[in-house]
PDB file of C-alpha atoms in Angstrom:
ATOM      1  CA  ALA A 274      36.084 -89.533 109.733  1.00 33.00           C
ATOM      2  CA  PRO A 275      35.564 -92.644 111.819  1.00 36.00           C
ATOM      3  CA  ALA A 276      38.816 -94.093 113.082  1.00 33.00           C
ATOM      4  CA  CYS A 277      37.709 -97.556 111.950  1.00 35.00           C
ATOM      5  CA  LEU A 278      38.283 -96.517 108.312  1.00 32.00           C
ATOM      6  CA  ALA A 279      42.008 -96.100 108.839  1.00 31.00           C
ATOM      7  CA  LEU A 280      42.472 -99.843 109.197  1.00 30.00           C
ATOM      8  CA  GLY A 281      43.281-102.134 106.296  1.00 33.00           C
ATOM      9  CA  ALA A 282      40.366-104.580 106.754  1.00 34.00           C
ATOM     10  CA  PRO A 283      37.406-104.726 104.363  1.00 39.00           C
ATOM     11  CA  THR A 284      34.843-102.031 105.025  1.00 40.00           C
ATOM     12  CA  SER A 285      32.179-104.416 106.294  1.00 41.00           C
ATOM     13  CA  ALA A 286      34.573-105.694 108.971  1.00 38.00           C
ATOM     14  CA  ARG A 287      35.848-102.233 109.899  1.00 39.00           C
ATOM     15  CA  CYS A 288      32.728-100.134 110.351  1.00 46.00           C
ATOM     16  CA  ALA A 289      29.816-101.857 111.968  1.00 48.00           C
ATOM     17  CA  ALA A 290      26.823 -99.593 112.500  1.00 49.00           C
ATOM     18  CA  PRO A 291      25.621 -98.716 115.968  1.00 47.00           C
ATOM     19  CA  SER A 292      23.634-101.532 117.520  1.00 50.00           C
ATOM     20  CA  MET A 293      20.109-101.868 116.187  1.00 50.00           C
ATOM     21  CA  GLU A 294      18.685-104.233 118.785  1.00 48.00           C
ATOM     22  CA  GLN A 295      15.545-106.234 118.072  1.00 47.00           C
ATOM     23  CA  PRO A 296      12.588-103.823 117.597  1.00 43.00           C
ATOM     24  CA  GLN A 297      10.640-105.282 120.523  1.00 46.00           C
ATOM     25  CA  GLU A 298      13.579-104.721 122.884  1.00 48.00           C
ATOM     26  CA  LEU A 299      13.924-100.977 122.357  1.00 64.00           C
ATOM     27  CA  ASP A 300      11.699 -98.476 124.102  1.00 85.00           C
ATOM     28  CA  LEU A 301      10.436 -95.537 122.072  1.00 84.00           C
ATOM     29  CA  ASP A 302      13.179 -92.999 122.842  1.00 85.00           C
ATOM     30  CA  HIS A 303      15.940 -95.565 122.409  1.00 87.00           C
ATOM     31  CA  ALA A 304      14.428 -96.699 119.101  1.00 87.00           C
ATOM     32  CA  ALA A 305      14.375 -93.121 117.785  1.00 87.00           C
ATOM     33  CA  SER A 306      17.937 -92.547 118.986  1.00 89.00           C
ATOM     34  CA  ALA A 307      19.079 -95.795 117.344  1.00 89.00           C
ATOM     35  CA  ILE A 308      17.481 -94.719 114.063  1.00 90.00           C
ATOM     36  CA  LEU A 309      19.099 -91.295 114.096  1.00 89.00           C
ATOM     37  CA  ASP A 310      22.479 -92.586 115.257  1.00 90.00           C
ATOM     38  CA  THR A 311      22.493 -95.264 112.554  1.00 91.00           C
ATOM     39  CA  LEU A 312      21.658 -92.693 109.872  1.00 91.00           C
ATOM     40  CA  ARG A 313      24.448 -90.458 111.217  1.00 89.00           C
ATOM     41  CA  HIS A 314      26.811 -93.399 111.087  1.00 88.00           C
ATOM     42  CA  LEU A 315      25.800 -94.326 107.526  1.00 90.00           C
ATOM     43  CA  LEU A 316      26.385 -90.786 106.286  1.00 88.00           C
ATOM     44  CA  SER A 317      29.708 -90.519 108.141  1.00 85.00           C
ATOM     45  CA  VAL A 318      30.957 -93.813 106.719  1.00 84.00           C
ATOM     46  CA  LEU A 319      29.815 -92.866 103.223  1.00 85.00           C
ATOM     47  CA  GLY A 320      31.629 -89.545 103.484  1.00 83.00           C
ATOM     48  CA  ALA A 321      34.803 -91.226 104.693  1.00 81.00           C
ATOM     49  CA  MET A 322      34.646 -93.975 102.074  1.00 80.00           C
ATOM     50  CA  LEU A 323      34.328 -91.524  99.199  1.00 78.00           C
ATOM     51  CA  GLY A 324      37.352 -89.672 100.527  1.00 76.00           C
ATOM     52  CA  SER A 325      36.492 -86.324  98.954  1.00 77.00           C
ATOM     53  CA  SER A 326      36.654 -83.038 100.818  1.00 77.00           C
ATOM     54  CA  ALA A 327      32.836 -82.882 100.661  1.00 78.00           C
ATOM     55  CA  GLY A 328      32.713 -86.380 102.154  1.00 74.00           C
ATOM     56  CA  GLN A 329      35.067 -85.429 104.962  1.00 76.00           C
ATOM     57  CA  ALA A 330      32.984 -82.313 105.667  1.00 77.00           C
ATOM     58  CA  ALA A 331      29.810 -84.442 105.768  1.00 74.00           C
ATOM     59  CA  ALA A 332      31.444 -86.831 108.217  1.00 72.00           C
ATOM     60  CA  GLN A 333      32.424 -83.851 110.383  1.00 74.00           C
ATOM     61  CA  ASP A 334      28.869 -82.432 110.199  1.00 72.00           C
ATOM     62  CA  MET A 335      27.553 -85.650 111.725  1.00 72.00           C
ATOM     63  CA  VAL A 336      29.270 -84.939 115.039  1.00 74.00           C
ATOM     64  CA  ASP A 337      26.606 -82.423 116.080  1.00 74.00           C
ATOM     65  CA  ALA A 338      23.587 -83.597 114.056  1.00 77.00           C
ATOM     66  CA  ARG A 339      20.745 -84.646 116.350  1.00 80.00           C
ATOM     67  CA  SER A 340      17.727 -84.324 114.062  1.00 87.00           C
ATOM     68  CA  LEU A 341      16.612 -85.620 110.691  1.00 89.00           C
ATOM     69  CA  PRO A 342      16.538 -82.138 109.090  1.00 90.00           C
ATOM     70  CA  ALA A 343      20.164 -81.627 110.174  1.00 87.00           C
ATOM     71  CA  LEU A 344      21.090 -84.923 108.502  1.00 88.00           C
ATOM     72  CA  ALA A 345      19.220 -83.902 105.350  1.00 90.00           C
ATOM     73  CA  LYS A 346      21.092 -80.596 105.218  1.00 89.00           C
ATOM     74  CA  ALA A 347      24.428 -82.380 105.619  1.00 88.00           C
ATOM     75  CA  LEU A 348      23.533 -84.835 102.844  1.00 90.00           C
ATOM     76  CA  ARG A 349      22.495 -81.964 100.569  1.00 90.00           C
ATOM     77  CA  ARG A 350      25.850 -80.201 101.168  1.00 88.00           C
ATOM     78  CA  PHE A 351      27.607 -83.510 100.491  1.00 87.00           C
ATOM     79  CA  TRP A 352      25.716 -83.866  97.205  1.00 88.00           C
ATOM     80  CA  PHE A 353      26.567 -80.295  96.132  1.00 86.00           C
ATOM     81  CA  GLY A 354      30.256 -80.964  96.728  1.00 84.00           C
ATOM     82  CA  THR A 355      30.362 -84.359  95.000  1.00 83.00           C
ATOM     83  CA  PRO A 356      30.841 -84.339  91.222  1.00 81.00           C
ATOM     84  CA  PHE A 357      29.087 -87.180  89.403  1.00 76.00           C
ATOM     85  CA  SER A 358      29.814 -88.215  85.850  1.00 73.00           C
ATOM     86  CA  ALA A 359      26.914 -87.601  83.475  1.00 65.00           C
ATOM     87  CA  GLU A 360      26.535 -91.293  82.664  1.00 73.00           C
ATOM     88  CA  SER A 361      26.385 -92.469  86.283  1.00 75.00           C
ATOM     89  CA  TRP A 362      23.515 -90.303  87.590  1.00 83.00           C
ATOM     90  CA  ASP A 363      21.196 -88.505  85.170  1.00 82.00           C
ATOM     91  CA  SER A 364      20.409 -84.891  86.073  1.00 84.00           C
ATOM     92  CA  LYS A 365      16.648 -85.575  85.970  1.00 88.00           C
ATOM     93  CA  GLU A 366      17.082 -88.385  88.492  1.00 88.00           C
ATOM     94  CA  GLN A 367      19.132 -86.038  90.660  1.00 88.00           C
ATOM     95  CA  VAL A 368      16.299 -83.492  90.614  1.00 91.00           C
ATOM     96  CA  VAL A 369      13.780 -86.112  91.788  1.00 92.00           C
ATOM     97  CA  TRP A 370      16.225 -87.227  94.490  1.00 91.00           C
ATOM     98  CA  LEU A 371      16.800 -83.644  95.637  1.00 92.00           C
ATOM     99  CA  CYS A 372      13.045 -83.026  95.836  1.00 92.00           C
ATOM    100  CA  ARG A 373      12.707 -85.963  98.238  1.00 91.00           C
ATOM    101  CA  LEU A 374      15.562 -84.665 100.325  1.00 90.00           C
ATOM    102  CA  LEU A 375      14.149 -81.137 100.399  1.00 92.00           C
ATOM    103  CA  CYS A 376      10.833 -82.590 101.592  1.00 92.00           C
ATOM    104  CA  VAL A 377      12.613 -83.516 104.818  1.00 92.00           C
ATOM    105  CA  THR A 378      13.844 -79.998 105.549  1.00 90.00           C
ATOM    106  CA  GLU A 379      10.855 -78.065 104.205  1.00 91.00           C
ATOM    107  CA  GLY A 380       8.264 -80.491 105.607  1.00 89.00           C
ATOM    108  CA  SER A 381       9.950 -80.251 108.971  1.00 87.00           C
ATOM    109  CA  ARG A 382      10.152 -76.471 108.863  1.00 88.00           C
ATOM    110  CA  SER A 383       6.433 -76.178 108.126  1.00 87.00           C
ATOM    111  CA  GLY A 384       5.522 -78.841 110.706  1.00 86.00           C
ATOM    112  CA  LEU A 385       3.829 -81.086 108.135  1.00 89.00           C
ATOM    113  CA  LEU A 386       6.173 -84.064 108.191  1.00 90.00           C
ATOM    114  CA  SER A 387       6.375 -86.717 110.892  1.00 92.00           C
ATOM    115  CA  PHE A 388       9.517 -88.337 112.266  1.00 92.00           C
ATOM    116  CA  TYR A 389       8.438 -91.545 110.514  1.00 93.00           C
ATOM    117  CA  GLY A 390       8.044 -89.873 107.110  1.00 92.00           C
ATOM    118  CA  ALA A 391      11.237 -87.866 107.446  1.00 93.00           C
ATOM    119  CA  ALA A 392      13.249 -90.944 108.445  1.00 93.00           C
ATOM    120  CA  LEU A 393      11.886 -92.977 105.529  1.00 94.00           C
ATOM    121  CA  LEU A 394      12.695 -90.170 103.096  1.00 94.00           C
ATOM    122  CA  MET A 395      16.135 -89.770 104.655  1.00 93.00           C
ATOM    123  CA  VAL A 396      17.104 -93.457 104.496  1.00 94.00           C
ATOM    124  CA  ASP A 397      15.828 -93.650 100.905  1.00 94.00           C
ATOM    125  CA  SER A 398      17.748 -90.521  99.886  1.00 93.00           C
ATOM    126  CA  LEU A 399      20.886 -91.777 101.576  1.00 92.00           C
ATOM    127  CA  ALA A 400      20.616 -95.184  99.884  1.00 93.00           C
ATOM    128  CA  VAL A 401      20.101 -93.678  96.417  1.00 92.00           C
ATOM    129  CA  PHE A 402      22.999 -91.259  96.905  1.00 90.00           C
ATOM    130  CA  ALA A 403      25.248 -94.116  98.060  1.00 90.00           C
ATOM    131  CA  GLU A 404      24.240 -96.302  95.134  1.00 90.00           C
ATOM    132  CA  TYR A 405      25.212 -93.667  92.569  1.00 88.00           C
ATOM    133  CA  ALA A 406      28.313 -92.543  94.466  1.00 85.00           C
ATOM    134  CA  PHE A 407      29.681 -96.091  94.598  1.00 85.00           C
ATOM    135  CA  GLN A 408      28.679 -96.684  90.980  1.00 86.00           C
ATOM    136  CA  ASP A 409      30.575 -93.544  89.984  1.00 82.00           C
ATOM    137  CA  LEU A 410      33.640 -94.886  91.796  1.00 81.00           C
ATOM    138  CA  GLY A 411      33.252 -98.241  90.077  1.00 84.00           C
ATOM    139  CA  VAL A 412      32.881-100.241  93.289  1.00 84.00           C
ATOM    140  CA  PRO A 413      29.886-102.234  94.534  1.00 87.00           C
ATOM    141  CA  LEU A 414      27.733-100.933  97.372  1.00 85.00           C
ATOM    142  CA  ASP A 415      29.087-102.194 100.686  1.00 85.00           C
ATOM    143  CA  GLU A 416      26.900-105.013 102.058  1.00 89.00           C
ATOM    144  CA  ALA A 417      27.251-103.991 105.705  1.00 89.00           C
ATOM    145  CA  TRP A 418      26.300-100.425 104.809  1.00 89.00           C
ATOM    146  CA  ALA A 419      23.196-101.610 102.921  1.00 90.00           C
ATOM    147  CA  ALA A 420      22.239-103.945 105.788  1.00 92.00           C
ATOM    148  CA  SER A 421      22.379-101.039 108.235  1.00 91.00           C
ATOM    149  CA  ALA A 422      20.137 -98.938 105.980  1.00 92.00           C
ATOM    150  CA  TYR A 423      17.681-101.841 105.821  1.00 92.00           C
ATOM    151  CA  ALA A 424      17.791-102.147 109.633  1.00 91.00           C
ATOM    152  CA  VAL A 425      16.695 -98.515 109.924  1.00 91.00           C
ATOM    153  CA  GLN A 426      13.675 -99.231 107.724  1.00 92.00           C
ATOM    154  CA  GLU A 427      12.823-102.291 109.803  1.00 92.00           C
ATOM    155  CA  GLN A 428      13.062-100.295 113.031  1.00 90.00           C
ATOM    156  CA  LEU A 429      10.797 -97.592 111.595  1.00 90.00           C
ATOM    157  CA  ARG A 430       8.198-100.184 110.676  1.00 91.00           C
ATOM    158  CA  GLY A 431       8.527-101.905 114.062  1.00 87.00           C
ATOM    159  CA  ARG A 432       6.246-101.672 117.044  1.00 86.00           C
ATOM    160  CA  HIS A 433       6.681 -97.884 117.492  1.00 89.00           C
ATOM    161  CA  TRP A 434       5.671 -96.917 113.952  1.00 86.00           C
ATOM    162  CA  ASP A 435       2.434 -95.276 115.120  1.00 89.00           C
ATOM    163  CA  GLN A 436       4.224 -93.072 117.666  1.00 89.00           C
ATOM    164  CA  PHE A 437       6.897 -92.131 115.105  1.00 89.00           C
ATOM    165  CA  GLN A 438       4.062 -90.845 112.928  1.00 89.00           C
ATOM    166  CA  GLN A 439       2.894 -88.588 115.770  1.00 89.00           C
ATOM    167  CA  TRP A 440       6.296 -87.032 116.434  1.00 89.00           C
ATOM    168  CA  PRO A 441       7.442 -83.996 114.443  1.00 88.00           C
ATOM    169  CA  ALA A 442      10.198 -84.564 111.895  1.00 83.00           C
ATOM    170  CA  ASP A 443      12.564 -82.269 113.770  1.00 82.00           C
ATOM    171  CA  LYS A 444      12.466 -84.252 117.025  1.00 84.00           C
ATOM    172  CA  ARG A 445      15.921 -84.151 118.582  1.00 83.00           C
ATOM    173  CA  CYS A 446      17.362 -87.491 119.600  1.00 76.00           C
ATOM    174  CA  GLY A 447      20.508 -89.533 119.207  1.00 68.00           C
ATOM    175  CA  GLY A 448      23.919 -89.327 120.755  1.00 62.00           C
ATOM    176  CA  GLY A 449      25.177 -86.086 119.271  1.00 53.00           C
ATOM    177  CA  ALA A 450      26.374 -83.161 121.305  1.00 50.00           C
ATOM    178  CA  GLY A 451      23.704 -81.331 123.272  1.00 52.00           C
ATOM    179  CA  PRO A 452      22.694 -77.825 122.257  1.00 51.00           C
ATOM    180  CA  PRO A 453      24.634 -74.909 123.773  1.00 51.00           C
ATOM    181  CA  LEU A 454      23.008 -72.946 126.574  1.00 50.00           C
ATOM    182  CA  LEU A 455      21.975 -70.137 124.207  1.00 50.00           C
ATOM    183  CA  SER A 456      20.608 -72.020 121.225  1.00 52.00           C
ATOM    184  CA  ALA A 457      17.461 -71.919 119.128  1.00 54.00           C
ATOM    185  CA  ASP A 458      17.272 -75.674 119.726  1.00 52.00           C
ATOM    186  CA  ARG A 459      16.158 -75.014 123.300  1.00 51.00           C
ATOM    187  CA  LEU A 460      13.059 -73.126 122.117  1.00 55.00           C
ATOM    188  CA  PRO A 461       9.667 -74.753 121.556  1.00 57.00           C
ATOM    189  CA  SER A 462       9.462 -76.444 118.158  1.00 56.00           C
ATOM    190  CA  THR A 463       7.210 -73.774 116.606  1.00 58.00           C
ATOM    191  CA  MET A 464       9.697 -71.043 117.509  1.00 56.00           C
ATOM    192  CA  ARG A 465      12.691 -73.172 116.528  1.00 55.00           C
ATOM    193  CA  ARG A 466      11.240 -73.692 113.044  1.00 53.00           C
ATOM    194  CA  VAL A 467      11.099 -69.912 112.555  1.00 57.00           C
ATOM    195  CA  PHE A 468      14.881 -69.738 113.040  1.00 55.00           C
ATOM    196  CA  ASP A 469      15.581 -72.806 110.880  1.00 54.00           C
TER     197      ASP A 469
END
């Protein structure tokens, strides 16, 4: 869990997202890294704020996540481990949400989904999950958290949107740990997808 959550200040003052500079100021690789790092941060903060064991595990999973499919898998595990009351999130709505999230992993595995599409699906899935998780806790959605999610969408629709649509969904970027020397992540993307 981020150390900033241990403080007694309001959440918006404690956990600012990684810097999302103005879209025109970021080059392509930095823009993609900022998107992924912000999504990692949002999921880590959400996991820490919910305080459940599933939330803590999701926050820990973010340490090594460097691709959108890895984030989607961590969010799916978080969802499986988070009990929701029947009145807060209808099971039919959860099925629709899960289908969107599975599109990220399955679309990436088959090579059909772009970085742009995967990131949009991921930020939407994360926002919906957060909305229902906070509603289940009886607290409003944190404004700083929501603003960071909106910043990701703005960055995706910025000047690099056309290149993001050309990149595969499983493009590795962000500030996570690099892959070990003997790792499927070092293989070409078509081979890596076979092992996914």
